[in-house]
XYZ file of C-alpha atoms in Angstrom:
392
model
C 138.891 -96.369 -72.362
C 140.245 -98.970 -69.958
C 138.009 -102.004 -69.410
C 140.178 -103.570 -66.687
C 140.866 -101.342 -63.694
C 140.834 -101.058 -59.922
C 139.049 -98.374 -57.903
C 140.880 -97.727 -54.652
C 138.973 -96.644 -51.528
C 138.599 -92.923 -51.000
C 138.722 -91.052 -47.683
C 135.636 -90.823 -45.541
C 133.761 -87.676 -46.653
C 131.637 -85.513 -44.358
C 129.889 -82.896 -46.474
C 127.715 -79.852 -45.903
C 127.369 -76.650 -43.882
C 128.619 -77.290 -40.360
C 130.765 -80.296 -41.332
C 133.711 -78.608 -39.624
C 132.039 -79.129 -36.244
C 132.433 -82.891 -36.702
C 136.236 -82.600 -36.487
C 136.604 -83.577 -32.788
C 134.409 -86.662 -33.248
C 136.374 -87.599 -36.354
C 139.702 -87.388 -34.538
C 138.412 -89.570 -31.708
C 138.370 -92.419 -34.245
C 142.170 -92.409 -34.046
C 144.202 -93.256 -30.974
C 146.039 -89.922 -30.850
C 146.956 -87.480 -28.116
C 148.525 -84.646 -30.116
C 147.504 -82.768 -33.250
C 149.651 -80.909 -35.763
C 147.415 -78.319 -37.422
C 148.852 -77.367 -40.838
C 147.483 -74.244 -42.482
C 148.620 -70.894 -43.920
C 148.680 -67.191 -43.146
C 145.582 -66.488 -45.240
C 143.480 -68.898 -43.194
C 144.902 -67.415 -40.015
C 144.044 -63.892 -41.163
C 140.477 -65.012 -41.954
C 140.087 -66.490 -38.459
C 139.750 -70.129 -39.497
C 142.970 -71.334 -37.863
C 141.834 -69.905 -34.561
C 138.411 -71.516 -34.897
C 139.837 -74.966 -35.636
C 142.373 -74.587 -32.833
C 139.539 -73.803 -30.440
C 137.665 -76.921 -31.567
C 140.678 -79.093 -30.812
C 142.660 -77.572 -27.948
C 140.290 -78.592 -25.165
C 140.743 -82.253 -26.128
C 144.312 -82.568 -27.420
C 147.705 -80.901 -27.358
C 147.718 -78.847 -30.586
C 150.699 -77.355 -32.399
C 150.213 -75.091 -35.405
C 152.407 -75.057 -38.505
C 151.689 -72.280 -41.027
C 153.058 -72.935 -44.506
C 154.595 -69.952 -46.312
C 152.844 -68.495 -49.399
C 153.169 -70.200 -52.761
C 153.251 -73.854 -53.615
C 154.884 -76.327 -51.181
C 158.667 -76.437 -51.087
C 160.826 -79.323 -49.958
C 162.317 -77.233 -47.147
C 158.833 -76.488 -45.798
C 157.857 -80.164 -45.782
C 161.032 -81.176 -43.977
C 160.504 -78.461 -41.357
C 156.918 -79.569 -40.756
C 157.894 -83.253 -40.610
C 160.514 -82.430 -37.973
C 157.848 -80.649 -35.918
C 155.541 -83.682 -36.197
C 158.339 -86.033 -35.079
C 159.091 -83.762 -32.121
C 155.513 -84.200 -30.905
C 156.313 -87.858 -30.293
C 153.933 -90.751 -30.829
C 150.134 -90.775 -31.173
C 150.057 -87.750 -33.505
C 147.489 -86.859 -36.175
C 147.808 -84.189 -38.862
C 144.945 -81.826 -39.710
C 145.282 -79.844 -42.944
C 143.267 -76.638 -43.329
C 143.394 -74.436 -46.424
C 143.971 -74.611 -50.157
C 146.083 -76.999 -52.168
C 149.346 -75.738 -50.676
C 148.270 -76.358 -47.088
C 146.689 -79.733 -47.850
C 149.615 -81.031 -49.916
C 151.969 -79.828 -47.188
C 149.903 -81.615 -44.533
C 149.704 -84.841 -46.548
C 153.445 -84.920 -47.147
C 154.241 -84.107 -43.519
C 151.999 -86.984 -42.404
C 153.924 -89.418 -44.605
C 157.471 -88.073 -44.314
C 157.333 -87.721 -40.509
C 157.089 -91.483 -40.055
C 160.539 -92.071 -41.592
C 163.873 -90.306 -41.378
C 164.408 -89.427 -45.047
C 163.959 -85.856 -46.365
C 161.028 -85.376 -48.708
C 163.285 -85.041 -51.760
C 164.002 -88.773 -51.519
C 160.347 -89.564 -52.185
C 159.890 -87.388 -55.282
C 158.859 -89.182 -58.476
C 158.324 -92.367 -56.394
C 162.067 -92.848 -55.905
C 161.583 -94.471 -52.466
C 158.563 -96.022 -50.732
C 157.138 -94.380 -47.621
C 157.469 -96.015 -44.214
C 153.834 -95.396 -43.302
C 151.790 -92.331 -42.392
C 150.220 -90.450 -39.519
C 146.406 -90.199 -39.532
C 145.339 -87.247 -41.676
C 142.150 -85.164 -41.798
C 141.837 -82.535 -44.528
C 139.580 -79.462 -44.549
C 139.697 -77.763 -47.984
C 139.176 -74.004 -48.043
C 139.252 -73.774 -51.833
C 137.434 -75.754 -54.513
C 140.183 -76.675 -56.928
C 142.891 -79.226 -56.303
C 140.859 -82.065 -54.815
C 143.919 -82.685 -52.630
C 141.622 -83.861 -49.839
C 141.058 -87.169 -51.686
C 144.141 -87.723 -53.859
C 147.393 -89.659 -53.495
C 149.355 -86.960 -55.316
C 151.155 -83.860 -54.043
C 152.744 -81.141 -56.163
C 155.751 -79.270 -54.798
C 158.874 -77.350 -55.750
C 162.252 -79.025 -55.322
C 165.554 -77.471 -54.243
C 166.356 -76.502 -57.850
C 163.081 -74.608 -58.204
C 161.502 -77.242 -60.467
C 157.867 -78.258 -60.156
C 157.829 -81.904 -59.156
C 155.421 -84.407 -57.616
C 155.117 -87.140 -55.046
C 152.691 -90.055 -55.177
C 151.725 -92.930 -52.921
C 148.866 -94.525 -51.017
C 150.341 -93.000 -47.861
C 149.502 -89.527 -49.191
C 145.779 -90.210 -49.280
C 144.054 -88.678 -46.217
C 141.844 -90.707 -43.901
C 138.996 -88.192 -43.715
C 137.937 -85.041 -45.572
C 135.490 -82.468 -44.201
C 133.812 -80.439 -46.953
C 132.191 -77.465 -45.256
C 131.164 -74.784 -47.789
C 131.208 -72.139 -45.053
C 135.001 -72.433 -44.946
C 135.192 -71.293 -48.592
C 133.041 -68.163 -48.251
C 136.032 -65.959 -47.373
C 137.881 -66.959 -50.556
C 138.446 -63.845 -52.734
C 136.899 -63.720 -56.204
C 140.157 -64.232 -58.187
C 141.015 -67.322 -56.124
C 137.465 -68.632 -56.432
C 137.824 -68.409 -60.207
C 141.358 -69.770 -60.402
C 140.755 -72.769 -58.183
C 137.473 -73.549 -59.916
C 139.281 -73.594 -63.259
C 141.869 -75.962 -61.783
C 139.058 -78.372 -60.906
C 137.602 -78.008 -64.395
C 140.927 -78.820 -66.059
C 141.281 -81.852 -63.774
C 137.857 -83.076 -64.821
C 138.370 -82.560 -68.564
C 141.719 -84.340 -68.537
C 140.555 -87.225 -66.345
C 137.490 -87.813 -68.527
C 139.582 -88.118 -71.692
C 142.894 -89.546 -70.455
C 144.568 -92.661 -71.774
C 143.992 -94.245 -68.352
C 140.334 -93.177 -68.154
C 137.729 -95.680 -67.036
C 133.938 -95.541 -66.872
C 133.673 -94.901 -63.126
C 136.344 -92.195 -63.001
C 134.817 -90.600 -66.096
C 131.431 -90.437 -64.362
C 133.071 -88.497 -61.503
C 134.728 -86.149 -63.991
C 131.633 -85.458 -66.064
C 129.534 -84.657 -63.000
C 132.285 -82.317 -61.809
C 132.134 -80.478 -65.148
C 128.343 -80.094 -64.892
C 128.585 -78.711 -61.367
C 131.382 -76.271 -62.236
C 129.619 -74.951 -65.335
C 126.557 -74.015 -63.273
C 128.038 -73.141 -59.871
C 131.326 -71.344 -60.550
C 129.779 -68.162 -62.048
C 127.446 -67.981 -59.031
C 130.183 -68.570 -56.459
C 132.277 -65.891 -58.167
C 129.607 -63.206 -57.939
C 127.857 -64.317 -54.714
C 130.587 -65.525 -52.329
C 128.122 -66.259 -49.499
C 125.911 -68.466 -51.716
C 126.292 -71.736 -49.795
C 124.596 -74.030 -52.367
C 126.991 -72.844 -55.085
C 129.961 -73.070 -52.721
C 128.986 -76.613 -51.769
C 128.551 -77.617 -55.414
C 132.034 -76.300 -56.137
C 133.455 -78.291 -53.220
C 131.699 -81.393 -54.488
C 132.967 -80.738 -58.008
C 136.573 -80.312 -56.887
C 136.311 -83.480 -54.813
C 134.834 -85.455 -57.722
C 137.519 -84.139 -60.067
C 140.151 -85.108 -57.497
C 138.703 -88.623 -57.348
C 138.798 -88.758 -61.141
C 142.438 -87.730 -61.510
C 143.405 -90.054 -58.676
C 142.190 -92.922 -60.873
C 142.869 -91.637 -64.398
C 145.613 -89.036 -64.023
C 146.029 -85.743 -65.842
C 147.299 -84.845 -69.318
C 149.174 -82.349 -71.461
C 147.679 -79.264 -69.783
C 149.265 -80.363 -66.518
C 152.567 -81.247 -68.175
C 152.694 -77.732 -69.608
C 151.239 -76.211 -66.445
C 154.010 -77.685 -64.327
C 156.565 -76.407 -66.832
C 155.033 -72.918 -66.614
C 155.368 -73.118 -62.853
C 159.023 -74.023 -63.180
C 160.116 -71.436 -65.755
C 157.739 -68.528 -65.037
C 156.558 -69.299 -61.497
C 152.923 -69.055 -62.542
C 150.443 -70.253 -59.911
C 149.308 -73.772 -60.680
C 145.656 -72.965 -61.395
C 146.550 -70.136 -63.778
C 149.159 -72.265 -65.529
C 146.879 -75.224 -66.225
C 144.038 -72.985 -67.415
C 146.349 -71.260 -69.915
C 147.713 -74.639 -70.998
C 144.229 -76.095 -71.455
C 143.140 -73.172 -73.605
C 146.307 -73.602 -75.693
C 146.013 -77.360 -76.240
C 142.324 -78.276 -76.170
C 141.603 -77.885 -79.887
C 144.753 -79.868 -80.738
C 143.792 -82.674 -78.347
C 140.241 -82.883 -79.700
C 141.119 -82.879 -83.406
C 141.610 -86.678 -83.770
C 139.493 -87.548 -80.712
C 136.088 -85.931 -81.171
C 134.198 -88.961 -79.864
C 136.268 -89.002 -76.680
C 135.475 -85.328 -75.970
C 131.786 -85.379 -76.915
C 130.621 -86.288 -73.405
C 132.802 -83.491 -71.992
C 131.190 -80.968 -74.357
C 127.701 -82.116 -73.373
C 128.589 -81.826 -69.682
C 129.859 -78.281 -70.205
C 126.744 -77.236 -72.090
C 123.874 -79.409 -73.365
C 123.859 -79.420 -77.159
C 127.535 -78.435 -77.434
C 129.641 -80.497 -79.840
C 133.238 -81.549 -79.266
C 134.668 -79.192 -81.940
C 132.871 -76.299 -80.198
C 134.400 -77.118 -76.812
C 137.595 -75.008 -77.165
C 135.577 -71.908 -77.980
C 133.260 -72.620 -75.044
C 136.238 -72.991 -72.710
C 137.678 -69.657 -73.870
C 134.264 -68.015 -73.500
C 134.050 -69.302 -69.937
C 137.453 -67.772 -69.130
C 136.199 -64.460 -70.447
C 132.904 -64.732 -68.551
C 134.837 -65.424 -65.345
C 137.104 -62.397 -65.946
C 140.261 -64.478 -66.141
C 142.152 -61.278 -66.920
C 141.536 -60.119 -63.351
C 143.021 -63.384 -62.085
C 146.279 -62.875 -63.962
C 146.559 -59.103 -63.463
C 148.941 -59.499 -60.490
C 151.177 -61.584 -62.784
C 151.732 -58.957 -65.469
C 155.509 -58.981 -65.011
C 155.811 -62.734 -65.622
C 157.317 -63.551 -69.005
C 157.995 -66.932 -70.584
C 161.187 -68.003 -72.307
C 160.126 -70.362 -75.100
C 163.264 -72.507 -75.057
C 163.141 -72.896 -71.281
C 159.452 -73.784 -71.422
C 160.003 -76.465 -74.033
C 162.951 -77.905 -72.127
C 160.840 -78.161 -68.991
C 157.951 -79.731 -70.902
C 160.406 -82.423 -72.029
C 161.806 -83.041 -68.528
C 161.288 -86.455 -66.897
C 158.840 -85.279 -64.229
C 156.374 -84.146 -66.923
C 156.464 -87.230 -69.160
C 153.786 -89.289 -67.359
C 151.262 -86.490 -67.914
C 152.342 -86.009 -71.528
C 151.900 -89.742 -72.208
C 148.467 -89.864 -70.539
C 146.841 -87.188 -72.722
C 144.091 -88.183 -75.157
C 146.446 -87.204 -77.978
C 150.094 -87.867 -77.240
C 152.469 -85.210 -78.588
C 155.643 -86.115 -80.413
C 158.630 -83.792 -80.099
C 157.606 -81.598 -83.048
C 154.053 -81.268 -81.728
C 155.361 -80.498 -78.254
C 157.341 -77.580 -79.704
C 154.202 -76.318 -81.451
C 152.203 -76.561 -78.221
C 154.886 -74.601 -76.382
C 154.569 -71.864 -78.996
C 150.767 -71.872 -78.675
C 151.055 -71.611 -74.904
C 153.387 -68.644 -75.166
C 150.970 -66.946 -77.579
C 147.997 -67.584 -75.251
C 149.832 -66.213 -72.239
C 150.968 -63.088 -74.048
C 147.429 -62.440 -75.317
C 145.998 -62.639 -71.796
C 148.854 -60.596 -70.384
C 148.328 -57.799 -72.919
C 144.606 -57.782 -72.252
C 144.925 -57.840 -68.457
C 147.746 -55.322 -68.190
C 146.461 -52.656 -70.553
C 142.865 -52.457 -69.326
């Protein structure tokens, strides 16, 4: 674990039922006259876009940009950045929704300040020219995008890629559990598992430090107790708030420590099989956890205890699989029954440059032979879930 590190400031957090109502007061902190509200069709259908618009439109000129379904694409970011530029000066960006909407909003806020397309900023190829003020309102409890400096998106070639920079960190995040109560059960499960994978990887990463690990371990404790409740009782505000807090803590942890092999493989699964991010990293974690723990039991012991008091590190993989079963992970992947994985394509993507930082940050770093074995394990795990989900 690192003994020399820096903890960067996080966004201002306003947490709890009714936090959304603080949005106008929050925006008055910035000298802006126009707002670009970035969200998605799901939030519009649930009425949240209209509610936020009503909160804002009596005070500012508000334009709405609804991101298309699926993970952010470079074309979407460039379109949104052009809309933000067209609004002129004194503009703030408000992101409302899941990871797609928030990553889209964060990238728009940074890209709109310059003239380059977003592709120029991928993999830190160019520095940003600044950012517009950004306020994020998460409607899922998974990515932690409301506090991180990272955005995941798909490039013009269909590859999962990433952007990173201080300019991508929002100014303020409003965590209102009421906004998550309309999230369907499969998405509640999937996004909660994304937060759990974030926390496990951040707690054990090569770049882990004591403060980031404390965020990660608390996130694991909250998820283990709250996710089954949020899944079965969607209106249970204490459980919904605990899941928001857990996702935020896990986001803080990965912002400091990074992610590992499950995300390297998860991004590759997104590229070659177009699996949703949360599903991909959960499958990858199940496939790699025992391998990662084998020479690193001491590093994973605190994670096991956070998952379940009395659990030992070697028992953690079985506990993770049992949690997937308890959460009915098969229902989550049932709409994906037609997705198949080409082993050679998966391995090639796992070896691609954009996935190497995550590979190198894992508790156990895979050599090329081990990477091939992990690709095979991932394929086996996916096929087992697919058979189970699609024949029941």
